[in-house]
Amino acid sequence: MNVFDIHDGLDFSQHEDVQYSFGIFSVKFSSDGRELVAGSNDDSIYVYDLHANKLTLRLSAHTSDVNTVAFADETGHLIYSGSDDTLCKVWDRRCLSAGQAAGVLTGHLHGITHIDSRGDGRSFISNGKDQAIKLWDIRKMMSNADSCADGAPAWDYRYSRYPHQHKQLKHPHDQSIATYRGHTVLRTLIRCYFSPSYSTGQKYIYTGSYDSNVCIYDVVSGSQVAKLKWHQMAIRDCSWHPFEPTLVSSSWDGRVVKWTSARDEGASDVD
């Protein structure tokens, strides 16, 4: 069967403000499955209505690539975005007449690779090229903020490891409520997540790492409670089963690994 007989292409360029082609770095479904939100390399956020089959919103959101976007909760009113301009922004679709963000959160020293919402409309985490995951509460956001990119030491995550002395640096106006370190962000947009609500009460944060490990942190204490070792190369992404004590990780070594709890028959199964 021809693939075009069963798949529809969604054209995100069909908007009056779009004059050129662009790349999409991140895309997420809304909880009801009716919409998609996307972040792009033209510094913008796009919202696509799947039922109407058309683009309904474009926001000139940041001053650099928008690497990651997420809906805040099941209502779909709030959108989080993270960019290479080092800023996390919150967008309220109920009041976008001026095209301005509802608030800005600063704290990362280098670009943001991924955002995961807690689903409560208040909290989310972000992974950054500054080798840190940060926990945010949007009740602390400001109406505007400056990027720290100009003040941070020059460094390109695609080619060299993060300088050790830079790990001690802090943003002068850090609004995050917690920071988690121990994993490595290098050469790829490594993702982070809250652990499942059903089985863990979202008490953990987990992430892939360039050093070939899956790192798990305690949300409250900030300590690293586990490091899953098997892969031989960078782990860009991983996913914790919503109900079972099972996690899968994908790596540049070409393997997908399934991890199970120590109570099960094996610590890991290679698929």
C-alpha positions as a Python dict, from the first residue, in 0.01 Angstrom:
ca = {
    (1, 'M'): (0, 0, 0),
    (2, 'N'): (124, 345, -86),
    (3, 'V'): (207, 529, 236),
    (4, 'F'): (22, 837, 109),
    (5, 'D'): (-301, 636, 101),
    (6, 'I'): (-302, 601, 479),
    (7, 'H'): (-114, 911, 600),
    (8, 'D'): (-199, 1277, 577),
    (9, 'G'): (64, 1548, 571),
    (10, 'L'): (1, 1843, 803),
    (11, 'D'): (121, 2167, 649),
    (12, 'F'): (237, 2401, 924),
    (13, 'S'): (344, 2667, 673),
    (14, 'Q'): (-11, 2763, 573),
    (15, 'H'): (-30, 3084, 774),
    (16, 'E'): (-34, 3449, 671),
    (17, 'D'): (281, 3522, 874),
    (18, 'V'): (487, 3241, 723),
    (19, 'Q'): (699, 3345, 427),
    (20, 'Y'): (959, 3066, 426),
    (21, 'S'): (1023, 2702, 512),
    (22, 'F'): (1132, 2595, 860),
    (23, 'G'): (1211, 2287, 1066),
    (24, 'I'): (1003, 2149, 1354),
    (25, 'F'): (1204, 2041, 1660),
    (26, 'S'): (923, 1937, 1897),
    (27, 'V'): (557, 1837, 1863),
    (28, 'K'): (301, 1732, 2127),
    (29, 'F'): (-64, 1627, 2128),
    (30, 'S'): (-315, 1802, 2349),
    (31, 'S'): (-471, 1571, 2608),
    (32, 'D'): (-796, 1544, 2408),
    (33, 'G'): (-607, 1467, 2087),
    (34, 'R'): (-766, 1754, 1897),
    (35, 'E'): (-459, 1975, 1862),
    (36, 'L'): (-84, 1969, 1813),
    (37, 'V'): (163, 2224, 1947),
    (38, 'A'): (503, 2251, 1779),
    (39, 'G'): (829, 2439, 1831),
    (40, 'S'): (1043, 2538, 1533),
    (41, 'N'): (1378, 2671, 1424),
    (42, 'D'): (1218, 2999, 1313),
    (43, 'D'): (1186, 3091, 1683),
    (44, 'S'): (812, 3025, 1679),
    (45, 'I'): (533, 2816, 1832),
    (46, 'Y'): (261, 2667, 1613),
    (47, 'V'): (-77, 2519, 1707),
    (48, 'Y'): (-252, 2291, 1457),
    (49, 'D'): (-621, 2195, 1481),
    (50, 'L'): (-648, 1832, 1368),
    (51, 'H'): (-1027, 1837, 1335),
    (52, 'A'): (-1031, 2152, 1123),
    (53, 'N'): (-711, 2035, 948),
    (54, 'K'): (-550, 2376, 961),
    (55, 'L'): (-298, 2584, 1146),
    (56, 'T'): (-476, 2805, 1399),
    (57, 'L'): (-194, 2989, 1577),
    (58, 'R'): (161, 3108, 1518),
    (59, 'L'): (354, 3290, 1789),
    (60, 'S'): (689, 3458, 1738),
    (61, 'A'): (791, 3323, 2076),
    (62, 'H'): (1168, 3342, 2128),
    (63, 'T'): (1487, 3490, 1989),
    (64, 'S'): (1637, 3152, 1896),
    (65, 'D'): (1533, 2793, 1813),
    (66, 'V'): (1232, 2664, 2006),
    (67, 'N'): (1359, 2316, 2096),
    (68, 'T'): (1068, 2203, 2310),
    (69, 'V'): (699, 2272, 2379),
    (70, 'A'): (431, 2115, 2599),
    (71, 'F'): (70, 2168, 2703),
    (72, 'A'): (54, 2249, 3074),
    (73, 'D'): (-256, 2042, 3154),
    (74, 'E'): (-568, 1884, 3008),
    (75, 'T'): (-743, 2219, 2947),
    (76, 'G'): (-500, 2314, 2670),
    (77, 'H'): (-509, 2680, 2771),
    (78, 'L'): (-145, 2702, 2882),
    (79, 'I'): (161, 2615, 2672),
    (80, 'Y'): (521, 2591, 2793),
    (81, 'S'): (814, 2656, 2560),
    (82, 'G'): (1193, 2631, 2592),
    (83, 'S'): (1452, 2778, 2359),
    (84, 'D'): (1819, 2815, 2281),
    (85, 'D'): (1779, 3171, 2412),
    (86, 'T'): (1789, 2998, 2759),
    (87, 'L'): (1436, 3110, 2853),
    (88, 'C'): (1128, 2909, 2950),
    (89, 'K'): (804, 3087, 2865),
    (90, 'V'): (440, 3035, 2958),
    (91, 'W'): (169, 3119, 2706),
    (92, 'D'): (-199, 3164, 2795),
    (93, 'R'): (-412, 3117, 2484),
    (94, 'R'): (-703, 3299, 2646),
    (95, 'C'): (-515, 3630, 2637),
    (96, 'L'): (-286, 3642, 2337),
    (97, 'S'): (-417, 3957, 2170),
    (98, 'A'): (-79, 4129, 2209),
    (99, 'G'): (115, 3814, 2124),
    (100, 'Q'): (304, 3831, 2454),
    (101, 'A'): (392, 3547, 2691),
    (102, 'A'): (201, 3528, 3018),
    (103, 'G'): (536, 3496, 3193),
    (104, 'V'): (905, 3414, 3163),
    (105, 'L'): (1124, 3193, 3381),
    (106, 'T'): (1501, 3233, 3390),
    (107, 'G'): (1769, 3010, 3537),
    (108, 'H'): (1941, 2814, 3262),
    (109, 'L'): (2276, 2941, 3137),
    (110, 'H'): (2256, 2766, 2800),
    (111, 'G'): (1984, 2644, 2568),
    (112, 'I'): (1693, 2428, 2680),
    (113, 'T'): (1660, 2082, 2526),
    (114, 'H'): (1332, 1949, 2666),
    (115, 'I'): (1031, 2034, 2883),
    (116, 'D'): (794, 1797, 3063),
    (117, 'S'): (479, 1919, 3236),
    (118, 'R'): (362, 1774, 3566),
    (119, 'G'): (8, 1810, 3432),
    (120, 'D'): (-115, 2029, 3718),
    (121, 'G'): (-102, 2359, 3529),
    (122, 'R'): (168, 2492, 3764),
    (123, 'S'): (485, 2283, 3755),
    (124, 'F'): (722, 2160, 3488),
    (125, 'I'): (1084, 2054, 3443),
    (126, 'S'): (1337, 2151, 3178),
    (127, 'N'): (1664, 1994, 3067),
    (128, 'G'): (1940, 2232, 2965),
    (129, 'K'): (2269, 2232, 2778),
    (130, 'D'): (2418, 2371, 3101),
    (131, 'Q'): (2402, 2011, 3229),
    (132, 'A'): (2111, 2076, 3465),
    (133, 'I'): (1744, 1985, 3500),
    (134, 'K'): (1538, 2257, 3666),
    (135, 'L'): (1200, 2239, 3839),
    (136, 'W'): (972, 2539, 3791),
    (137, 'D'): (656, 2677, 3949),
    (138, 'I'): (487, 2923, 3713),
    (139, 'R'): (357, 3122, 4011),
    (140, 'K'): (714, 3256, 4034),
    (141, 'M'): (732, 3371, 3671),
    (142, 'M'): (795, 3733, 3574),
    (143, 'S'): (628, 3935, 3302),
    (144, 'N'): (958, 3969, 3117),
    (145, 'A'): (1321, 3871, 3157),
    (146, 'D'): (1650, 3890, 2973),
    (147, 'S'): (1832, 3588, 2839),
    (148, 'C'): (2158, 3499, 3006),
    (149, 'A'): (2305, 3377, 2678),
    (150, 'D'): (2515, 3690, 2630),
    (151, 'G'): (2660, 3665, 2980),
    (152, 'A'): (2729, 3291, 2979),
    (153, 'P'): (3070, 3160, 2869),
    (154, 'A'): (3090, 3071, 2501),
    (155, 'W'): (3049, 2697, 2442),
    (156, 'D'): (2897, 2479, 2168),
    (157, 'Y'): (2739, 2161, 2301),
    (158, 'R'): (2767, 1989, 1961),
    (159, 'Y'): (3145, 1966, 1964),
    (160, 'S'): (3297, 1975, 2312),
    (161, 'R'): (3220, 1871, 2666),
    (162, 'Y'): (3089, 2127, 2911),
    (163, 'P'): (3385, 2295, 3083),
    (164, 'H'): (3411, 2172, 3440),
    (165, 'Q'): (3455, 2522, 3583),
    (166, 'H'): (3128, 2635, 3421),
    (167, 'K'): (2929, 2384, 3629),
    (168, 'Q'): (2975, 2608, 3933),
    (169, 'L'): (2821, 2910, 3763),
    (170, 'K'): (2470, 3025, 3855),
    (171, 'H'): (2223, 3249, 3681),
    (172, 'P'): (2206, 3581, 3868),
    (173, 'H'): (1824, 3572, 3865),
    (174, 'D'): (1749, 3199, 3888),
    (175, 'Q'): (1374, 3149, 3944),
    (176, 'S'): (1376, 2769, 3952),
    (177, 'I'): (1277, 2596, 4275),
    (178, 'A'): (1521, 2303, 4239),
    (179, 'T'): (1817, 2194, 4023),
    (180, 'Y'): (1928, 1838, 3946),
    (181, 'R'): (2279, 1751, 3824),
    (182, 'G'): (2470, 1434, 3743),
    (183, 'H'): (2375, 1355, 3383),
    (184, 'T'): (2547, 1484, 3067),
    (185, 'V'): (2387, 1685, 2786),
    (186, 'L'): (2607, 1678, 2477),
    (187, 'R'): (2565, 1662, 2099),
    (188, 'T'): (2188, 1593, 2108),
    (189, 'L'): (1868, 1729, 2268),
    (190, 'I'): (1844, 1488, 2562),
    (191, 'R'): (1499, 1464, 2723),
    (192, 'C'): (1376, 1450, 3083),
    (193, 'Y'): (1046, 1346, 3244),
    (194, 'F'): (849, 1313, 3566),
    (195, 'S'): (798, 952, 3671),
    (196, 'P'): (440, 819, 3637),
    (197, 'S'): (171, 939, 3874),
    (198, 'Y'): (1, 598, 3908),
    (199, 'S'): (303, 397, 4024),
    (200, 'T'): (533, 658, 4180),
    (201, 'G'): (324, 967, 4255),
    (202, 'Q'): (565, 1160, 4029),
    (203, 'K'): (825, 1155, 4307),
    (204, 'Y'): (1113, 1104, 4061),
    (205, 'I'): (1265, 1277, 3760),
    (206, 'Y'): (1444, 1065, 3502),
    (207, 'T'): (1657, 1150, 3201),
    (208, 'G'): (1884, 1005, 2939),
    (209, 'S'): (2248, 1110, 2931),
    (210, 'Y'): (2534, 1137, 2685),
    (211, 'D'): (2746, 923, 2919),
    (212, 'S'): (2523, 622, 2825),
    (213, 'N'): (2329, 606, 3153),
    (214, 'V'): (1968, 667, 3257),
    (215, 'C'): (1971, 893, 3564),
    (216, 'I'): (1688, 905, 3819),
    (217, 'Y'): (1655, 1187, 4075),
    (218, 'D'): (1436, 1231, 4381),
    (219, 'V'): (1219, 1539, 4319),
    (220, 'V'): (1224, 1659, 4682),
    (221, 'S'): (1580, 1586, 4795),
    (222, 'G'): (1743, 1640, 4455),
    (223, 'S'): (1967, 1337, 4508),
    (224, 'Q'): (2038, 1086, 4234),
    (225, 'V'): (1871, 766, 4351),
    (226, 'A'): (1962, 542, 4056),
    (227, 'K'): (2187, 522, 3753),
    (228, 'L'): (2093, 254, 3500),
    (229, 'K'): (2400, 126, 3315),
    (230, 'W'): (2405, -97, 3010),
    (231, 'H'): (2422, 113, 2693),
    (232, 'Q'): (2753, 194, 2527),
    (233, 'M'): (2662, 532, 2376),
    (234, 'A'): (2443, 838, 2435),
    (235, 'I'): (2082, 792, 2548),
    (236, 'R'): (1868, 1064, 2396),
    (237, 'D'): (1531, 941, 2518),
    (238, 'C'): (1366, 705, 2766),
    (239, 'S'): (1012, 628, 2878),
    (240, 'W'): (867, 492, 3206),
    (241, 'H'): (558, 270, 3170),
    (242, 'P'): (250, 452, 3310),
    (243, 'F'): (138, 157, 3524),
    (244, 'E'): (411, -108, 3542),
    (245, 'P'): (763, -93, 3697),
    (246, 'T'): (922, -89, 3351),
    (247, 'L'): (1134, 166, 3168),
    (248, 'V'): (1273, 162, 2813),
    (249, 'S'): (1571, 356, 2681),
    (250, 'S'): (1698, 416, 2328),
    (251, 'S'): (2062, 481, 2250),
    (252, 'W'): (2300, 574, 1973),
    (253, 'D'): (2443, 225, 2013),
    (254, 'G'): (2142, 102, 1813),
    (255, 'R'): (1976, -79, 2105),
    (256, 'V'): (1644, -35, 2281),
    (257, 'V'): (1669, -165, 2639),
    (258, 'K'): (1385, -259, 2873),
    (259, 'W'): (1453, -209, 3244),
    (260, 'T'): (1246, -379, 3513),
    (261, 'S'): (1251, -356, 3891),
    (262, 'A'): (1491, -571, 4093),
    (263, 'R'): (1190, -768, 4220),
    (264, 'D'): (1130, -895, 3868),
    (265, 'E'): (1328, -1173, 3707),
    (266, 'G'): (1593, -952, 3552),
    (267, 'A'): (1734, -604, 3598),
    (268, 'S'): (1724, -543, 3225),
    (269, 'D'): (1613, -713, 2908),
    (270, 'V'): (1760, -618, 2574),
    (271, 'D'): (1509, -600, 2288),
}
